Short mmCIF file of N, CA and C in Angstrom, two decimals:
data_model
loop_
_atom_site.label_atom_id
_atom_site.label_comp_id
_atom_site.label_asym_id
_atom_site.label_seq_id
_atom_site.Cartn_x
_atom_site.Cartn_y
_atom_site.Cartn_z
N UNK A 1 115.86 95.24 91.05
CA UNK A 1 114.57 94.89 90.49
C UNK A 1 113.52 94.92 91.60
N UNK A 2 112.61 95.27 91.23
CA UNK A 2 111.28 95.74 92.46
C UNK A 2 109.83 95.04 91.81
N UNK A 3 109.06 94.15 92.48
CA UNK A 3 107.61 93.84 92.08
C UNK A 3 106.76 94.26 92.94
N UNK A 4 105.46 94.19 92.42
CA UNK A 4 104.55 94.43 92.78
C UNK A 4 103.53 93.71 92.92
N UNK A 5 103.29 92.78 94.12
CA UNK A 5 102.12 91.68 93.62
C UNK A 5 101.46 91.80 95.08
N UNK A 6 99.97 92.51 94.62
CA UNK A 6 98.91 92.34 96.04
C UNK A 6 97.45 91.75 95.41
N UNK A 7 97.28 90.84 96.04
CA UNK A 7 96.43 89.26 95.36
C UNK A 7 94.73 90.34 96.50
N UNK A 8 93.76 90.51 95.39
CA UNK A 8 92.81 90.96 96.59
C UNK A 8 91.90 89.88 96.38
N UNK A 9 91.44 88.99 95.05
CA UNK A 9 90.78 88.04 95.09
C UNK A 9 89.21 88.70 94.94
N UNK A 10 89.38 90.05 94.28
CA UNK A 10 88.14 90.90 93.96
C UNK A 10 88.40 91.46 92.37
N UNK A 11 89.30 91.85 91.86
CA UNK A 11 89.55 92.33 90.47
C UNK A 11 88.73 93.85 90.51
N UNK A 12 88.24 94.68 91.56
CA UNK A 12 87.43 96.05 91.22
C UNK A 12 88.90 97.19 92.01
N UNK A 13 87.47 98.03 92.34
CA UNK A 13 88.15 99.20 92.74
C UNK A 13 87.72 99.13 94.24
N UNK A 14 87.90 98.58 94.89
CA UNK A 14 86.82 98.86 96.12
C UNK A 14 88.38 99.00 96.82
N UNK A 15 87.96 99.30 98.49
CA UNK A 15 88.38 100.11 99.44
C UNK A 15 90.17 99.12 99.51
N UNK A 16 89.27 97.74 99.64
CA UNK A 16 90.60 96.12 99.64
C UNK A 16 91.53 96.34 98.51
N UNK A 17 90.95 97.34 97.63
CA UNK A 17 92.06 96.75 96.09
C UNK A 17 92.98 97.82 96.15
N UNK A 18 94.21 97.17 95.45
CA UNK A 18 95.05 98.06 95.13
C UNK A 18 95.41 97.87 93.39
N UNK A 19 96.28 99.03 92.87
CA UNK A 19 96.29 98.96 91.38
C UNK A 19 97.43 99.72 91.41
N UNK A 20 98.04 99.48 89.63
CA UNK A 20 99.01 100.72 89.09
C UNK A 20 97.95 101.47 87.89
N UNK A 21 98.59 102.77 88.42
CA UNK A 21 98.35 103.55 87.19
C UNK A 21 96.42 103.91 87.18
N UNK A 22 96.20 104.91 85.69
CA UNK A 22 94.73 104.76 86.12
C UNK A 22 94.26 106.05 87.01
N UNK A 23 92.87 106.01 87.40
CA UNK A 23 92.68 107.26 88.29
C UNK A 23 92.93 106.90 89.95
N UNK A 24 93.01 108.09 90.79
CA UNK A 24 93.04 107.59 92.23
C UNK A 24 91.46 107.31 92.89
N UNK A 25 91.21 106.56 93.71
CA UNK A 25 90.17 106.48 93.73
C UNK A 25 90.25 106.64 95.58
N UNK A 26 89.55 108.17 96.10
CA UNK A 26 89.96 108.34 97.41
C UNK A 26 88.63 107.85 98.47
N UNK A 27 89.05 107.48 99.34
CA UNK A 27 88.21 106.54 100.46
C UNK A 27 87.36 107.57 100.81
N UNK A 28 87.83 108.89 100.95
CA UNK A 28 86.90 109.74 101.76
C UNK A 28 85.86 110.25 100.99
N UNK A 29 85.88 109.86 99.34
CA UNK A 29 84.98 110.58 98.32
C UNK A 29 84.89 111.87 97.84
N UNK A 30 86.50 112.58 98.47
CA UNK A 30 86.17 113.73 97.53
C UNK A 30 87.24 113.84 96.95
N UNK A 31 87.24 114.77 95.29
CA UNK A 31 87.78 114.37 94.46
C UNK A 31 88.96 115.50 94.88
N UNK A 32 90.40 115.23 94.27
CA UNK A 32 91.24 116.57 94.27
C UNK A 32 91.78 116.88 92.90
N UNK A 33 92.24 117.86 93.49
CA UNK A 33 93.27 117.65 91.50
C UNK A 33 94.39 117.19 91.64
N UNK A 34 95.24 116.82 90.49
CA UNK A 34 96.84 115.75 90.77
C UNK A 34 97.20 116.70 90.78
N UNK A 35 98.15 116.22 92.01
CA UNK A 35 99.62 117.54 92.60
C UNK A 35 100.15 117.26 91.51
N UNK A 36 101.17 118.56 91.26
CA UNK A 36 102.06 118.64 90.25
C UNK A 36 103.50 118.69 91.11
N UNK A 37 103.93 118.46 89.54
CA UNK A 37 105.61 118.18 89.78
C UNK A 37 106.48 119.20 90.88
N UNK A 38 107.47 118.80 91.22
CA UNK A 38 108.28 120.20 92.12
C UNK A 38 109.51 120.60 90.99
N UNK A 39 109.47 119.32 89.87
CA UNK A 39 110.70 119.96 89.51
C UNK A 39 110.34 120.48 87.91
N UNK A 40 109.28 120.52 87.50
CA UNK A 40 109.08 120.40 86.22
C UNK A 40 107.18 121.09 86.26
N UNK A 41 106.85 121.08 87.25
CA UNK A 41 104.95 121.47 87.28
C UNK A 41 104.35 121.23 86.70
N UNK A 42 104.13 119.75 86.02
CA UNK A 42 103.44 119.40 85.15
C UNK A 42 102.63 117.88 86.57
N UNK A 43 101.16 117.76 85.96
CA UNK A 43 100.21 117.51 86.71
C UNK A 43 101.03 116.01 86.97
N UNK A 44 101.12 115.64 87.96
CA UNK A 44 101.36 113.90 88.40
C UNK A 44 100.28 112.85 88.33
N UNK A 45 101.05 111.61 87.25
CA UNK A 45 99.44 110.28 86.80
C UNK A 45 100.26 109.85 88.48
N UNK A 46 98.75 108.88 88.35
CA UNK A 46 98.84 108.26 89.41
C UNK A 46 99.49 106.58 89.14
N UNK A 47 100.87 106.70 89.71
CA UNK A 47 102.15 105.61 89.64
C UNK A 47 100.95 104.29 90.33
N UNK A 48 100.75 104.52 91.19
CA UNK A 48 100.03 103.38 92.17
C UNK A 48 99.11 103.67 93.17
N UNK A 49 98.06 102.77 93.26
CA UNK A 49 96.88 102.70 94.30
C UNK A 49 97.40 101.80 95.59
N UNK A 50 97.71 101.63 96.42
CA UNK A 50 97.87 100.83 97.52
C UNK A 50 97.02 100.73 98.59
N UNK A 51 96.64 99.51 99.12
CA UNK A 51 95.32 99.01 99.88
C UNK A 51 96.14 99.05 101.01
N UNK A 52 96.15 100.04 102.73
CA UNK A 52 97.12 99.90 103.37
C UNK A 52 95.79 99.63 105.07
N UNK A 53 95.13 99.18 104.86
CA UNK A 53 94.41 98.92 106.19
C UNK A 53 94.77 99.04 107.62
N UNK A 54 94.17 99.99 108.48
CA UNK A 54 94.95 100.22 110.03
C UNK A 54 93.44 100.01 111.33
N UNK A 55 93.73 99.22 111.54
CA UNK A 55 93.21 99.69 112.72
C UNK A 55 91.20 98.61 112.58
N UNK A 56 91.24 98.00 111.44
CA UNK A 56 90.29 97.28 110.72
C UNK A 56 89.73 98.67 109.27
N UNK A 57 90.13 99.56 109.18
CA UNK A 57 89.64 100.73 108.52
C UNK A 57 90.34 100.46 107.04
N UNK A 58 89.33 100.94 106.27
CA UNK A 58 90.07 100.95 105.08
C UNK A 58 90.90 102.44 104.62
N UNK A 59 92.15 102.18 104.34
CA UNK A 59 92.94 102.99 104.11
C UNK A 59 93.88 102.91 102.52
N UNK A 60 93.75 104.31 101.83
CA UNK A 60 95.11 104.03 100.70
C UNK A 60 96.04 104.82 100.60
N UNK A 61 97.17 104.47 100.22
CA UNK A 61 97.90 105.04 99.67
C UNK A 61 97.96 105.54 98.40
N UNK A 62 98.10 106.75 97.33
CA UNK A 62 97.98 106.84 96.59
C UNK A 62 99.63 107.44 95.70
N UNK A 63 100.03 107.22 94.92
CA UNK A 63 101.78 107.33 94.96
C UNK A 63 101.65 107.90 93.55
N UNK A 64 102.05 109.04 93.32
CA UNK A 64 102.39 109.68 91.95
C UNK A 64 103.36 110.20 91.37
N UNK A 65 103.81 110.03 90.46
CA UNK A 65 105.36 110.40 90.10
C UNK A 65 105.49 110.81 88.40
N UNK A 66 106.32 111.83 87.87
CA UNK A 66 106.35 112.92 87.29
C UNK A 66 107.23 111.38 86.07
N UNK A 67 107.28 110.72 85.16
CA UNK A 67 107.88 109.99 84.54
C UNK A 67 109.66 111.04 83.84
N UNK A 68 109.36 112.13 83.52
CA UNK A 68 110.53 112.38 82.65
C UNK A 68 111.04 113.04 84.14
N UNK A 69 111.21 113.20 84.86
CA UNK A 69 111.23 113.63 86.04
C UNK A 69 111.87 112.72 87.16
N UNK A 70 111.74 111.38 87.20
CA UNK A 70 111.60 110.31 88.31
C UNK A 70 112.32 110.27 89.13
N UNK A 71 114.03 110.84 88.35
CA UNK A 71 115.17 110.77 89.02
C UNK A 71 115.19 111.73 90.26
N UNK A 72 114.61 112.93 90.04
CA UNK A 72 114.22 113.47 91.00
C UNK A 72 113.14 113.48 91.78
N UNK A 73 114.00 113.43 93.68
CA UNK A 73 113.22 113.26 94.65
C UNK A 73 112.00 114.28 94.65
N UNK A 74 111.41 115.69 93.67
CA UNK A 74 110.45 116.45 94.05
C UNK A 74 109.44 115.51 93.07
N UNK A 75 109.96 115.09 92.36
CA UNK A 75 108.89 114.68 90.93
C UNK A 75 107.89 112.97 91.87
N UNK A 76 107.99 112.78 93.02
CA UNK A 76 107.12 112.01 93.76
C UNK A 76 106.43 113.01 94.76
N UNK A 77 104.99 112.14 94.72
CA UNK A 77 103.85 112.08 96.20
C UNK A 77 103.35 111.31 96.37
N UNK A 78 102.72 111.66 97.37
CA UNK A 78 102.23 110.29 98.23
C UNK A 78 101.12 110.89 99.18
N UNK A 79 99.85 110.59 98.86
CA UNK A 79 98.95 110.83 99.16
C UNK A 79 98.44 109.94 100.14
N UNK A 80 97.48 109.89 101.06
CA UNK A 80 96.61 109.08 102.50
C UNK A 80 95.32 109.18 102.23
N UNK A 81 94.57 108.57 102.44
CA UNK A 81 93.20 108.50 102.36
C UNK A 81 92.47 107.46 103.44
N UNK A 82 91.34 108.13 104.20
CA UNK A 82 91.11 106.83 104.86
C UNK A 82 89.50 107.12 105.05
N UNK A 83 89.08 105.86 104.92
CA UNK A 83 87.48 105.63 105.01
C UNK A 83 87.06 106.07 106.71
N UNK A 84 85.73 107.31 106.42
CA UNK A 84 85.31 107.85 107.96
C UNK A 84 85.05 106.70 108.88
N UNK A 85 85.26 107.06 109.88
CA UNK A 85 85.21 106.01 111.28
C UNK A 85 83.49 106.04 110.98
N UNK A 86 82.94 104.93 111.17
CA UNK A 86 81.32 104.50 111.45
C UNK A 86 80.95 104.03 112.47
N UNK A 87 79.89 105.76 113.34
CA UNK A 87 79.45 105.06 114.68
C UNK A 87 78.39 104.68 114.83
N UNK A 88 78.15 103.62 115.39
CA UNK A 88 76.63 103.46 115.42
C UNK A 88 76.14 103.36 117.18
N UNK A 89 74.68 103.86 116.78
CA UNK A 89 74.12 104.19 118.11
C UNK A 89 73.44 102.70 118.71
N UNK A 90 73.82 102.27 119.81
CA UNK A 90 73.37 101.01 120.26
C UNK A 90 71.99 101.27 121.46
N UNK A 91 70.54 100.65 120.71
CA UNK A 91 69.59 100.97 121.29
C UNK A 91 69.57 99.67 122.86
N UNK A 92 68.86 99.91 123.76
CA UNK A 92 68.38 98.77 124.87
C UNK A 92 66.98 99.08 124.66
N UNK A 93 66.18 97.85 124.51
CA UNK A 93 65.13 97.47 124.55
C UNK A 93 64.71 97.26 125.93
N UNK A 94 63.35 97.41 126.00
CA UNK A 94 62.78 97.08 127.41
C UNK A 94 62.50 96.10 127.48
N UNK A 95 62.83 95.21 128.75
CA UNK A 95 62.26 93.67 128.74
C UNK A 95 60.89 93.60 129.60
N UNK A 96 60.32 92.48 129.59
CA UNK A 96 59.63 91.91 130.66
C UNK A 96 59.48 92.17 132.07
N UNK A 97 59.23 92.65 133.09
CA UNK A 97 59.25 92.10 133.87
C UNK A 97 58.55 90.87 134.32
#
């Protein structure tokens, strides 16, 4: 038996949440199409969203799997996604002399 319980204390879609099922929702903002099956080529729903954070960055996992299919190891993927690094330019002001 296997659960699934990640508490975000937000109920949306944002970068923190994770979910089953549903669309993928990718950090970097661009859209793809669902990989398909290896054993059967029919398009893969998305099994699970996972909130996997590295480094302070928001990161997901995205996990899809072929249902009449499951038993087989091709009928899963597993997708990465991670929110762009944000640089910011740090100004110095002139003081007083």
């Amino acid at each position: 038996m296997c659960s699934l319980a990640v508490p975000t204390g937000r109920g949306g879609d944002g970068p923190a949440d994770s979910w089953l099922g549903g669309r993928p929702r990718y950090l970097d903002g661009r859209e793809r199409p669902a990989p398909t099956c290896g054993a059967c080529a029919a398009p893969l729903p998305l099994v699970a969203q996972i909130s996997a954070p590295v480094d302070g960055r928001a990161r997901a996992l995205h996990v899809f799997g072929c249902p009449p299919c499951a038993g087989d190891a091709r009928a899963w993927c597993v997708r990465r996604t991670q929110a762009a690094a944000v640089s910011y330019t740090h100004l110095t002001l002139p003081t007083k002399a």
